[in-house]
Coordinates of C-alpha atoms in Angstrom, one line a residue:
X1 CA -35.9 -10.4 -121.5
X2 CA -36.1 -12.7 -118.5
X3 CA -36.9 -16.0 -118.0
X4 CA -38.3 -17.5 -114.9
X5 CA -37.9 -21.5 -113.7
X6 CA -40.0 -23.2 -111.0
X7 CA -38.9 -26.0 -109.4
X8 CA -40.6 -28.4 -107.0
X9 CA -39.2 -27.9 -103.4
X10 CA -38.4 -30.9 -101.5
X11 CA -40.8 -31.0 -98.3
X12 CA -38.3 -31.0 -95.2
X13 CA -38.8 -31.3 -91.3
X14 CA -37.1 -32.8 -88.8
X15 CA -39.4 -35.1 -86.3
X16 CA -39.3 -37.9 -83.5
X17 CA -41.1 -41.2 -84.0
X18 CA -41.1 -44.8 -82.6
X19 CA -40.9 -47.9 -84.3
X20 CA -43.7 -50.0 -83.5
X21 CA -44.6 -53.5 -85.2
X22 CA -47.6 -53.3 -87.4
X23 CA -49.8 -55.5 -85.9
X24 CA -50.5 -55.0 -82.4
X25 CA -53.5 -55.4 -80.0
X26 CA -54.1 -54.0 -76.5
X27 CA -56.1 -56.3 -74.1
X28 CA -58.8 -54.5 -72.0
X29 CA -60.7 -56.3 -69.4
X30 CA -64.3 -57.0 -70.6
X31 CA -66.2 -57.1 -66.6
X32 CA -65.2 -55.7 -63.0
X33 CA -62.7 -57.5 -60.9
X34 CA -59.7 -58.4 -59.4
X35 CA -56.6 -60.0 -61.5
X36 CA -56.0 -63.3 -59.5
X37 CA -53.8 -65.5 -62.0
X38 CA -51.8 -63.7 -64.4
X39 CA -50.1 -66.6 -67.2
X40 CA -47.8 -64.5 -68.4
X41 CA -44.6 -61.8 -68.2
X42 CA -42.7 -59.4 -70.1
X43 CA -41.3 -61.4 -73.6
X44 CA -44.1 -63.9 -73.1
X45 CA -44.5 -65.8 -76.8
X46 CA -48.5 -66.5 -76.6
X47 CA -51.0 -67.8 -79.8
X48 CA -54.4 -66.3 -80.6
X49 CA -56.8 -67.8 -78.0
X50 CA -54.2 -68.5 -75.2
X51 CA -55.7 -67.9 -71.7
X52 CA -53.3 -65.2 -70.1
X53 CA -55.1 -63.7 -66.9
X54 CA -58.0 -64.8 -64.8
X55 CA -60.3 -62.1 -62.8
X56 CA -62.5 -62.5 -59.8
X57 CA -65.6 -60.6 -58.7
X58 CA -67.0 -61.9 -55.6
X59 CA -69.9 -60.0 -55.5
X60 CA -70.6 -61.9 -58.9
X61 CA -69.7 -65.0 -57.5
X62 CA -72.2 -64.6 -54.1
X63 CA -75.1 -63.6 -56.7
X64 CA -74.8 -66.6 -58.8
X65 CA -74.3 -69.0 -56.0
X66 CA -77.5 -67.0 -55.0
X67 CA -79.4 -67.7 -58.0
X68 CA -78.3 -71.2 -58.2
X69 CA -79.4 -71.9 -54.9
X70 CA -83.4 -70.0 -55.4
X71 CA -83.3 -71.6 -58.9
X72 CA -83.0 -75.2 -57.1
X73 CA -85.8 -74.4 -54.4
X74 CA -87.9 -73.4 -56.8
X75 CA -87.4 -76.8 -59.3
X76 CA -88.2 -78.2 -56.6
X77 CA -91.8 -76.9 -55.7
X78 CA -92.3 -77.7 -59.0
X79 CA -91.3 -81.3 -58.5
X80 CA -93.4 -81.2 -55.5
X81 CA -96.6 -79.2 -57.1
X82 CA -96.5 -81.8 -60.6
X83 CA -96.5 -84.8 -57.6
X84 CA -99.6 -83.8 -55.8
X85 CA -101.3 -82.9 -59.0
X86 CA -100.4 -86.6 -60.3
X87 CA -101.5 -88.0 -56.9
X88 CA -104.4 -86.6 -56.1
X89 CA -106.6 -86.7 -59.3
X90 CA -109.9 -86.4 -56.8
X91 CA -108.8 -83.4 -55.7
X92 CA -111.5 -80.4 -55.6
X93 CA -112.1 -78.1 -58.5
X94 CA -110.8 -74.8 -56.5
X95 CA -107.5 -76.9 -55.3
X96 CA -107.0 -77.9 -58.7
X97 CA -107.3 -74.9 -60.4
X98 CA -104.8 -73.6 -57.4
X99 CA -102.0 -75.8 -57.5
X100 CA -102.5 -75.5 -61.9
X101 CA -101.5 -71.2 -61.4
X102 CA -99.3 -71.9 -58.7
X103 CA -97.3 -74.8 -61.2
X104 CA -98.0 -72.2 -63.6
X105 CA -96.3 -69.4 -61.5
X106 CA -93.1 -71.5 -60.6
X107 CA -92.6 -72.3 -64.4
X108 CA -92.3 -68.1 -65.0
X109 CA -90.1 -67.7 -61.8
X110 CA -88.0 -70.5 -63.0
X111 CA -87.6 -69.0 -66.7
X112 CA -86.6 -65.6 -65.0
X113 CA -84.1 -67.4 -62.6
X114 CA -82.8 -69.2 -65.9
X115 CA -82.2 -65.8 -67.8
X116 CA -80.5 -63.6 -65.3
X117 CA -78.2 -67.1 -64.1
X118 CA -77.2 -67.4 -67.7
X119 CA -76.3 -63.6 -68.2
X120 CA -74.4 -63.8 -65.2
X121 CA -72.4 -66.8 -66.2
X122 CA -71.8 -65.1 -69.3
X123 CA -70.6 -61.9 -67.0
X124 CA -68.2 -64.3 -65.4
X125 CA -66.9 -65.8 -68.4
X126 CA -65.4 -62.8 -69.1
X127 CA -63.1 -62.5 -66.4
X128 CA -61.0 -64.7 -68.5
X129 CA -58.9 -62.5 -71.2
X130 CA -57.0 -64.4 -73.9
X131 CA -54.9 -63.6 -76.4
X132 CA -56.1 -61.9 -79.3
X133 CA -53.8 -62.7 -81.8
X134 CA -50.4 -64.7 -82.0
X135 CA -47.5 -62.6 -80.9
X136 CA -45.7 -61.4 -77.7
X137 CA -46.6 -60.0 -74.6
X138 CA -44.9 -56.3 -74.2
X139 CA -45.9 -54.8 -70.9
X140 CA -42.8 -54.3 -68.8
X141 CA -43.2 -56.5 -65.4
X142 CA -46.3 -57.7 -66.5
X143 CA -46.9 -60.3 -63.5
X144 CA -45.7 -57.7 -61.0
X145 CA -48.0 -55.2 -62.2
X146 CA -51.3 -57.0 -62.6
X147 CA -51.4 -59.7 -60.0
X148 CA -54.0 -59.1 -57.2
X149 CA -54.8 -55.4 -59.7
X150 CA -58.3 -53.8 -59.3
X151 CA -59.5 -53.1 -62.8
X152 CA -63.0 -51.5 -64.4
X153 CA -64.8 -52.5 -67.2
X154 CA -62.9 -51.5 -70.7
X155 CA -59.8 -50.8 -68.5
X156 CA -56.3 -51.6 -70.4
X157 CA -54.3 -54.3 -69.2
X158 CA -51.4 -55.5 -71.7
X159 CA -50.6 -55.4 -75.1
X160 CA -49.9 -58.2 -77.5
X161 CA -47.5 -57.5 -80.6
X162 CA -46.1 -59.7 -83.8
X163 CA -42.5 -58.5 -82.8
X164 CA -41.6 -61.1 -85.6
X165 CA -43.5 -59.2 -88.2
X166 CA -43.7 -56.1 -90.1
X167 CA -43.1 -52.9 -88.4
X168 CA -44.0 -49.3 -88.6
X169 CA -42.5 -46.2 -88.0
X170 CA -44.4 -44.0 -86.0
X171 CA -44.0 -39.4 -86.6
X172 CA -45.0 -37.3 -83.9
X173 CA -45.7 -34.2 -86.3
X174 CA -46.0 -30.9 -85.4
X175 CA -49.8 -29.8 -85.3
X176 CA -48.6 -26.3 -87.3
X177 CA -46.7 -28.8 -90.4
X178 CA -49.5 -30.8 -90.2
X179 CA -50.9 -29.6 -93.6
X180 CA -48.0 -29.7 -95.3
X181 CA -47.6 -33.1 -94.8
X182 CA -51.4 -33.7 -95.8
X183 CA -51.2 -31.4 -99.1
X184 CA -47.9 -33.1 -100.3
X185 CA -49.3 -36.9 -99.4
X186 CA -52.7 -36.0 -101.3
X187 CA -51.0 -34.3 -104.7
X188 CA -48.6 -37.6 -104.8
X189 CA -50.5 -40.1 -107.5
X190 CA -49.9 -43.2 -105.1
X191 CA -50.8 -41.6 -102.0
X192 CA -47.5 -42.0 -100.5
X193 CA -43.9 -39.6 -100.1
X194 CA -40.5 -41.1 -99.4
X195 CA -38.8 -40.4 -96.3
X196 CA -35.9 -40.8 -94.8
X197 CA -35.4 -41.7 -91.1
X198 CA -32.1 -42.7 -89.1
X199 CA -32.9 -45.4 -86.0
X200 CA -31.4 -43.6 -82.3
X201 CA -29.0 -46.9 -81.6
X202 CA -27.5 -46.3 -85.6
X203 CA -28.2 -42.6 -86.4
X204 CA -25.1 -42.9 -89.0
X205 CA -27.1 -45.4 -90.9
X206 CA -30.0 -43.5 -92.8
X207 CA -33.2 -45.8 -93.7
X208 CA -35.6 -45.3 -96.4
X209 CA -39.2 -45.5 -95.5
X210 CA -42.4 -44.3 -97.4
X211 CA -45.0 -41.9 -95.7
X212 CA -48.6 -43.5 -96.3
X213 CA -51.1 -42.1 -93.9
X214 CA -51.6 -39.3 -91.5
X215 CA -53.9 -39.7 -88.4
X216 CA -57.8 -38.6 -89.0
X217 CA -57.3 -36.4 -85.6
X218 CA -54.5 -35.1 -83.5
X219 CA -52.8 -36.3 -80.3
X220 CA -51.4 -35.3 -77.5
X221 CA -47.7 -36.9 -77.1
X222 CA -47.1 -37.9 -73.9

C-alpha cells in the first residue's frame, strides 16, 4: 500500500522593491510656459492649496493685452454710437437704421472678444501651480532644477508626498513570475498574501507585510 500526502507549497521568490509613501501626488504643468517663481525646495512642507510655482508665457500675455485693447476700443465705439442715437433723434430713417445695425455688430464683436479674453485669462490662471495635498516636496534641488525651466502642457514638474502617513512597499516582480503571484492572490480568501521583507538600511531585521495588489499592466524598470 502506498500513501500519498500533499502539502501546500510556500511561494518564495526574492525581488527588489522600494518603500514609498502611500499618499503622494505628482504635479504637472497645465499649460506651456517658463517657470519663473519657485516658492519651495526639496524637503519643503506644504499644505493643500499652497502656491508652489508661477509660470510665465509672454506670447499669451501679449495676446491678452491685444484682446483687452481691442475690447476697450469696441466699448468706446459702442458708447459713441449710443450717444449719436440719443442726441440725433431727427436722423433720417436710413441713418438711424445704419447706426442701429452698427450698434448690433459692435455688441456681437464685444461679446466675442469677452469670450476670447475669458478663455485666455483662464489659461493664464493655470500658470499658477498649487499643492494638491498636505505633504513634503520630494524633488531633489527643486528650486535649482525648476527656476527658468521651459515646460510643456502635462509635463511632470515635481512630487508631493505625505511622509508622516502610511507607507507601502512597491515590488519589481519579474514578468515570468507574476502569474504565480496573481494566482496565489486570487485563491486567498482575503485577497492578501503574507510577506517578509528586509530594509536595505537594516537587512538583519525581517519585517512582515501583506501583498494586497498586483499592477494591472507591466511597467518597465529603470
